[in-house]
Short mmCIF file of C-alpha atoms and ligand atoms in Angstrom, two decimals:
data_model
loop_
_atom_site.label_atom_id
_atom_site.label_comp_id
_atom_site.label_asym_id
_atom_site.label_seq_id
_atom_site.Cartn_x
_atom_site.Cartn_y
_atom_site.Cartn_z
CA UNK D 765 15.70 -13.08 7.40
CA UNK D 766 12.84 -12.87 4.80
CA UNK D 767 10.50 -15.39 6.17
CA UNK D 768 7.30 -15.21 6.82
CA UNK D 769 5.73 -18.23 7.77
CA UNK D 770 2.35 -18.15 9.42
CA UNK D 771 2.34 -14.48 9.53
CA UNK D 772 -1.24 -13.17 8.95
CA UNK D 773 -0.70 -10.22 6.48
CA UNK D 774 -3.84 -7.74 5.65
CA UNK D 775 -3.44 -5.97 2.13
CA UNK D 776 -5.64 -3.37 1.02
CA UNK D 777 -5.82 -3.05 -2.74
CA UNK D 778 -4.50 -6.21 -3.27
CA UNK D 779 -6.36 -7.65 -6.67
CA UNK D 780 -3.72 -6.16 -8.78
CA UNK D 781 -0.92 -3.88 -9.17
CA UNK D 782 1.77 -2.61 -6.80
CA UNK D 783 -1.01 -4.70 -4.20
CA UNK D 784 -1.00 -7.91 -5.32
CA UNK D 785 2.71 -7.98 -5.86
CA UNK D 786 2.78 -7.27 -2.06
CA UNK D 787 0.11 -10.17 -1.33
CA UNK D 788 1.94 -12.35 -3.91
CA UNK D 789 5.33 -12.33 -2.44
CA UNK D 790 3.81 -12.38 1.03
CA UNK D 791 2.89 -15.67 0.63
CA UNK D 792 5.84 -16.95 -1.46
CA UNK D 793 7.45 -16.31 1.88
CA UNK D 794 4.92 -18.43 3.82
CA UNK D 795 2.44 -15.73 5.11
CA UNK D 796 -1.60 -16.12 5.03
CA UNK D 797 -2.57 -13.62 3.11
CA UNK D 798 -6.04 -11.02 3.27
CA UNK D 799 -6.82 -10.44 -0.66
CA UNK D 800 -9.08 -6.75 -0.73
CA UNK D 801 -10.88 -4.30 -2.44
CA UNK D 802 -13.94 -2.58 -3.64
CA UNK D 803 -14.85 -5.58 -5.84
CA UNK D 804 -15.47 -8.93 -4.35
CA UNK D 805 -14.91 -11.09 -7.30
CA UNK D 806 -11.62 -9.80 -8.09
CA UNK D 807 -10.94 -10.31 -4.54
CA UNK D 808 -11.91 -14.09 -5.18
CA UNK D 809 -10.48 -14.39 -8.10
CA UNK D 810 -6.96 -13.18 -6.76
CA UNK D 811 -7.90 -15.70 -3.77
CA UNK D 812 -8.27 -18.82 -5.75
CA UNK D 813 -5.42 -18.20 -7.46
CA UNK D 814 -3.23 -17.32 -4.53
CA UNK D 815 -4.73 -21.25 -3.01
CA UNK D 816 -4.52 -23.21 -6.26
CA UNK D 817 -0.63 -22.49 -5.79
CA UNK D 818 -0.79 -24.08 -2.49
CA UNK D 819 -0.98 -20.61 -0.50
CA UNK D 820 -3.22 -19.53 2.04
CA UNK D 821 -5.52 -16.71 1.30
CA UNK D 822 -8.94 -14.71 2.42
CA UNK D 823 -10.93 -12.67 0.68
CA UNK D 824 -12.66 -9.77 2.24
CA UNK D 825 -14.10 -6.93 -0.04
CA UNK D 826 -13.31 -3.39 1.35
CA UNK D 827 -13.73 0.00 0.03
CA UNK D 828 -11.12 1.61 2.46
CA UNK D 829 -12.96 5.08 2.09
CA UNK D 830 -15.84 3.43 4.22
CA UNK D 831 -15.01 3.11 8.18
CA UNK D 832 -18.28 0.25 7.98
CA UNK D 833 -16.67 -2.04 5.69
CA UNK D 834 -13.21 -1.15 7.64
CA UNK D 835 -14.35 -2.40 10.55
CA UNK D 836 -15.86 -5.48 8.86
CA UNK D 837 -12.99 -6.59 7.00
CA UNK D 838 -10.76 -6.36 10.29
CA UNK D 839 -13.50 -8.30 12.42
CA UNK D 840 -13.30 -10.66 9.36
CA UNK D 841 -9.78 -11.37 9.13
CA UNK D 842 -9.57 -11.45 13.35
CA UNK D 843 -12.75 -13.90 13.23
CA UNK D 844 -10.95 -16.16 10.90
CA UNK D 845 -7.39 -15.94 11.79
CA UNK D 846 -7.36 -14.73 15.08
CA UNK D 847 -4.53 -11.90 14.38
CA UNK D 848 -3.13 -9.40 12.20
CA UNK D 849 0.82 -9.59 12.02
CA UNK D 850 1.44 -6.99 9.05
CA UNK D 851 -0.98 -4.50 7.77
CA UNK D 852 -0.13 -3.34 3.78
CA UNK D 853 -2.15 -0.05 3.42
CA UNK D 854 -1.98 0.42 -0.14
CA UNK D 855 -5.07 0.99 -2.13
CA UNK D 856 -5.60 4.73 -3.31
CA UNK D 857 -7.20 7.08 -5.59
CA UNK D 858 -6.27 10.08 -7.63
CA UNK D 859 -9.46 12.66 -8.55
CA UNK D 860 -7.48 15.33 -9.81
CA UNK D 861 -4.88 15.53 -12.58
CA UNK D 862 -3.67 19.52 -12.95
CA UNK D 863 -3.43 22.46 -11.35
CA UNK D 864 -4.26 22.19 -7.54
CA UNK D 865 -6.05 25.47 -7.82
CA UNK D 866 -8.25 24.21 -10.47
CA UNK D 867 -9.39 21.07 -8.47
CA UNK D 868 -13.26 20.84 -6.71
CA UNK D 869 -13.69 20.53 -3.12
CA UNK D 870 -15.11 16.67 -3.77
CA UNK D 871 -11.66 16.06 -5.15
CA UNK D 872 -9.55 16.99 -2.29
CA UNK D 873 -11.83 15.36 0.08
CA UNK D 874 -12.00 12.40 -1.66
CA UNK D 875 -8.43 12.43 -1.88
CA UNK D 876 -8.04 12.94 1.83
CA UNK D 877 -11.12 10.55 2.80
CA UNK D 878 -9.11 7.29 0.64
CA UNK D 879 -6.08 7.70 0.32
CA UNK D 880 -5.48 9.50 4.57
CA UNK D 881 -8.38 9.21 6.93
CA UNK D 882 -8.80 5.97 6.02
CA UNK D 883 -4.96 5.02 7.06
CA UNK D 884 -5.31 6.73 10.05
CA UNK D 885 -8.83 4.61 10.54
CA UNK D 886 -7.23 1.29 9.56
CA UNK D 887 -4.23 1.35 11.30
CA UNK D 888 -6.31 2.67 14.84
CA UNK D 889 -8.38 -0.28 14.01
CA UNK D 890 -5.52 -2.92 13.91
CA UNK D 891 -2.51 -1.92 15.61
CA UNK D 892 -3.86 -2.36 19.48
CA UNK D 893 -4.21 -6.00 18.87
CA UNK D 894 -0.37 -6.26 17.47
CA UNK D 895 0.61 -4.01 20.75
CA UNK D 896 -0.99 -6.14 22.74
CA UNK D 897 1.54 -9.52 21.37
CA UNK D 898 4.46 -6.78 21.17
CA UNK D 899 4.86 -7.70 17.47
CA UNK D 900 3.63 -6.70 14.29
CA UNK D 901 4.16 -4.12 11.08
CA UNK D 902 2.65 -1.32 9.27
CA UNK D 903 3.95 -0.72 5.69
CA UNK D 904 2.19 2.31 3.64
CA UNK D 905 2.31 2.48 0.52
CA UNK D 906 3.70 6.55 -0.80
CA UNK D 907 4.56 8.26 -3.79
CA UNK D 908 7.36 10.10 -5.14
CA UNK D 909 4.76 12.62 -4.99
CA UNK D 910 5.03 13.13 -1.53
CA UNK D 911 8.57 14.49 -1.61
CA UNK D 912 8.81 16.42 -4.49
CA UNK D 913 6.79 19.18 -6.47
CA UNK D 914 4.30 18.27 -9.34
CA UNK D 915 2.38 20.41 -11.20
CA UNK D 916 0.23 17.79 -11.90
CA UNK D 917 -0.63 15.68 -9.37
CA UNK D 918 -0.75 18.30 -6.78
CA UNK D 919 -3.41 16.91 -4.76
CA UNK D 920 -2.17 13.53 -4.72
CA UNK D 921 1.30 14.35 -3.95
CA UNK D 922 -0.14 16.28 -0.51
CA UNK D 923 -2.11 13.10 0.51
CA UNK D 924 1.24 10.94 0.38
CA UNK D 925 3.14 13.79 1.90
CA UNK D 926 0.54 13.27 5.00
CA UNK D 927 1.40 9.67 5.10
CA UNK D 928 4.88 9.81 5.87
CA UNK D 929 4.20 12.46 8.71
CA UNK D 930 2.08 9.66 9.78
CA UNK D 931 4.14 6.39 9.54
CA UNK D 932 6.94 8.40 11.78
CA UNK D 933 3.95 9.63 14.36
CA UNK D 934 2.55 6.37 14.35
CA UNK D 935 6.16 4.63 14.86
CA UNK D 936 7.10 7.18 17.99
CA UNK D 937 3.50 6.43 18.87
CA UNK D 938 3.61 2.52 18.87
CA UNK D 939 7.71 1.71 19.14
CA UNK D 940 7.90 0.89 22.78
CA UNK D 941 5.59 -1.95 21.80
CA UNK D 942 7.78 -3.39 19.28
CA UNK D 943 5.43 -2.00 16.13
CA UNK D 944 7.22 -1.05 13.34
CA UNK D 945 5.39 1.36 11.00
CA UNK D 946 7.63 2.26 7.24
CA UNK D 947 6.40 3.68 3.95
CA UNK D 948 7.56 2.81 0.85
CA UNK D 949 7.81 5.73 -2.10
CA UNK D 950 7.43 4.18 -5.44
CA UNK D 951 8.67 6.11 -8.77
CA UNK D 952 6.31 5.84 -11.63
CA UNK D 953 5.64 1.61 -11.95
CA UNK D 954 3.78 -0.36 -14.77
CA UNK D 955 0.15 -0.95 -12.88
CA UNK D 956 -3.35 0.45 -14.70
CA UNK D 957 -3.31 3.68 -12.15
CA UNK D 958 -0.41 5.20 -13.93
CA UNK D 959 -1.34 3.89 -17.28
CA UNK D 960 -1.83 7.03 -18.95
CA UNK D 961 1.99 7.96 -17.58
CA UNK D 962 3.89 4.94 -19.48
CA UNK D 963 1.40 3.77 -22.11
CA UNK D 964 2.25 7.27 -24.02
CA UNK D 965 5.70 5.98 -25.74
CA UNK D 966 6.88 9.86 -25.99
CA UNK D 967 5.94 10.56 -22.09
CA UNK D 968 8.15 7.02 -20.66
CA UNK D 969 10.75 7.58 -23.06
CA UNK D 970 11.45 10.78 -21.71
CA UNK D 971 10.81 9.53 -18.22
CA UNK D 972 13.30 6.36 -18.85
CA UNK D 973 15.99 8.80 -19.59
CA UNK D 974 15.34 10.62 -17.09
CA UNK D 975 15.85 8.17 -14.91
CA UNK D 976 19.40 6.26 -13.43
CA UNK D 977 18.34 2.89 -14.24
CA UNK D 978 16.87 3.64 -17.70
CA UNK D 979 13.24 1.81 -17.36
CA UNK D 980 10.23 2.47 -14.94
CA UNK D 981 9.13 0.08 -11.98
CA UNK D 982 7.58 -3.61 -12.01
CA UNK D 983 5.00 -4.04 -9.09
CA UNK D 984 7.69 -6.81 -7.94
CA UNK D 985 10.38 -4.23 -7.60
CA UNK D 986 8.02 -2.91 -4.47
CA UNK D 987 6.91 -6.02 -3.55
CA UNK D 988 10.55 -7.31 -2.52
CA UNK D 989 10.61 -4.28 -0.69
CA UNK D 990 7.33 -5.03 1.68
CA UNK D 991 8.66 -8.35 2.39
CA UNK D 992 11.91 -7.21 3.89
CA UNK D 993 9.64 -4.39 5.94
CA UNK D 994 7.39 -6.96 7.21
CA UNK D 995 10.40 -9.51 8.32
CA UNK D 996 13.36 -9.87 10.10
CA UNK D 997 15.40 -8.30 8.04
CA UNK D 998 13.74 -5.04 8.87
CA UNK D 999 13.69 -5.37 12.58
CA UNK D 1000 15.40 -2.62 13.52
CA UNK D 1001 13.65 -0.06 10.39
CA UNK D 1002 10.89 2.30 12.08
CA UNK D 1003 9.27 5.75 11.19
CA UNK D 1004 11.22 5.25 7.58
CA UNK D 1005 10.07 6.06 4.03
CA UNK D 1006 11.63 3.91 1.49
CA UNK D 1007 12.60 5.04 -2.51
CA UNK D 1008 12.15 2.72 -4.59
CA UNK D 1009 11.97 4.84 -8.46
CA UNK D 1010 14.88 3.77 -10.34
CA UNK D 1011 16.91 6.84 -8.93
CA UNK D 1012 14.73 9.34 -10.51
CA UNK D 1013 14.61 11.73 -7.70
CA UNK D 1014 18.21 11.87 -7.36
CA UNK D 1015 18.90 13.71 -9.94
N1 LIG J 1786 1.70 2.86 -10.25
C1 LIG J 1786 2.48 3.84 -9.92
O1 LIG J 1786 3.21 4.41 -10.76
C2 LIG J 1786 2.54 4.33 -8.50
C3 LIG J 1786 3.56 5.22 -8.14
C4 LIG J 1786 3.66 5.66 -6.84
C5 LIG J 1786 2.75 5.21 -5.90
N2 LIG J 1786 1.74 4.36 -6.26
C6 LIG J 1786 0.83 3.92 -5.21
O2 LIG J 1786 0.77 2.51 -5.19
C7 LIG J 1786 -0.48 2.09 -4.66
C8 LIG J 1786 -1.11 1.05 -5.56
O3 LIG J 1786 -1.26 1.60 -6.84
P1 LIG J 1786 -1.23 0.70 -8.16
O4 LIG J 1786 -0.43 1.46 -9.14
O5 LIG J 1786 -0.87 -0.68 -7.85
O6 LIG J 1786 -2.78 0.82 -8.59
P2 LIG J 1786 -3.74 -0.21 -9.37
O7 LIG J 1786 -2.97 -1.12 -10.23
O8 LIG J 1786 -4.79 0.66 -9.98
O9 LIG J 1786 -4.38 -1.07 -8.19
C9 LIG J 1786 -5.14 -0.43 -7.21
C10 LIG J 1786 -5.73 -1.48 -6.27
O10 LIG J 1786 -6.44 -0.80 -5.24
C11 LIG J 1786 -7.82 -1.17 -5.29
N3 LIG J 1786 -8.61 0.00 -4.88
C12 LIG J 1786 -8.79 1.16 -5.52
N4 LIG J 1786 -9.57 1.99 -4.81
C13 LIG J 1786 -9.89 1.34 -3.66
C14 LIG J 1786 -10.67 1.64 -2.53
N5 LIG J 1786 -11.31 2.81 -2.40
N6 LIG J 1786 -10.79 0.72 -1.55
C15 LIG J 1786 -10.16 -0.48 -1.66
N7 LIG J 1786 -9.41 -0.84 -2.71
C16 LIG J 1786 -9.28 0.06 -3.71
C17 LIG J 1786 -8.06 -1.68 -6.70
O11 LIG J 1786 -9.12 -2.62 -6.81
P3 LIG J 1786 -10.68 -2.21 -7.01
O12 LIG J 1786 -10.74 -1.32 -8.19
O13 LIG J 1786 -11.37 -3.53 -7.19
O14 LIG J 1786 -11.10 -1.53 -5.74
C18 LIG J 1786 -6.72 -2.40 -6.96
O15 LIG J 1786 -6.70 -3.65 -6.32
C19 LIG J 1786 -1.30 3.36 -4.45
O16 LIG J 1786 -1.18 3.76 -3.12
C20 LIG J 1786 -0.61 4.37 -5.37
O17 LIG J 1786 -0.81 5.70 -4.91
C21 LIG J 1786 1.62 3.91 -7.53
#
């Protein structure tokens, strides 16, 4: 039900964090994985690794706010490997921490250049060639943010919000050719992008007890998630957005 063996699986942001726990169990479950982003020898770096464990793996620097390098890492991967079965969309940026009102216009359009348009871009750019086999998945990578209020990360939170209108357009859009497209909403998890949020002991104390489970996420606790998204065992999941935060919003 998990398996995916020969499956051709492009990750953006995949060097570390919530990415490379995606790329990572990828391949434990057989798939060739595309290592990416803005820095190519972290991309090789990852790579190596990935191949010195006996798994297969690409690297192909993007910066996912550039259509050019886009394009390039999807002729890439489609020069190399001939397809695209799953497509991780999970690199992102945050320019603004506070008050929306108090944020510049750069800010919101770099928000909306990285961490949208360039979804919307990416997944124009690789889903034809899945609807053409009648097989493949799109798994985005949200935020908590995106479904509730936040005073401080206003901005980001509308980005995410966009994405999940998106993943159900883009699964009406494309289900009558078998693509699946789901997002995944992470609570607050231990990578560098939400350091500042769990390496202050008074801020994750407070946010451990405020949550069921008592601790914050692992990148693995999302990772797990993309594999079932990208198998079988979510063959019948479209247009969905995943929780995956400990319980934090349920309360
Ligand atoms: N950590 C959390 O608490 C949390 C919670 C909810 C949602 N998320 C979401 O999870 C995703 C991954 O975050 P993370 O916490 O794993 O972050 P992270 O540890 O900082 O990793 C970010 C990854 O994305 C790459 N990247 C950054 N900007 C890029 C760009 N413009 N183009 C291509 N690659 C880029 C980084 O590599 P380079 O620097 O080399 O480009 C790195 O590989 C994001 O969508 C984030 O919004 C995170």
């Amino acid at each position: 039900m998990f398996d995916l063996t020969g499956k051709v699986a492009l990750i953006t942001g995949s060097t570390r964090g919530i990415g490379l726990a995606i790329a990572e169990n990828f391949a434990k479950q057989g798939a060739k994985v595309v290592i990416s982003s803005r820095k190519a020898e972290e991309c090789e770096k990852v790579t190596a690794r990935l191949q010195a464990a006996g798994h297969q793996a690409l690297s192909v620097p993007c910066d996912v706010g550039k259509h050019d390098q886009q394009k390039r890492l999807v002729e890439t991967v489609l020069a190399q490997w001939g397809r695209i079965d799953s497509l991780v969309c999970n690199a992102a940026t945050n320019t603004n921490f506070g008050p929306m009102g108090k944020a510049s216009d750069e800010a919101y359009d770099k928000i909306m250049s990285v961490n949208v348009k360039s979804v919307w871009q990416l997944t124009s750019l690789v889903i034809p060639q899945m609807a053409a086999r009648k097989d493949g998945t799109v798994i985005i990578v949200g935020s908590i943010a995106g479904l509730q209020g936040n005073p401080l990360l206003g901005l980001y939170g509308v980005g995410k919000a966009a994405l999940f209108s998106m993943v159900r357009n883009l699964a009406a859009e494309w289900g009558p050719s078998n693509i699946r497209v789901n997002a995944i909403a992470p609570g607050l998890v231990k990578t560098d992008f939400a350091k500042a949020l769990w390496e202050n002991d008074a801020l994750r104390a407070a946010r451990e007890a405020a949550t069921p489970l008592r601790r914050i996420g692992d990148p693995d606790d999302i990772g797990g998630i993309a594999v079932m998204l990208a198998a079988r065992a979510g063959a019948f999941m479209t247009g969905q957005v995943l929780v995956a935060d400990g319980g934090v919003t349920i309360i």
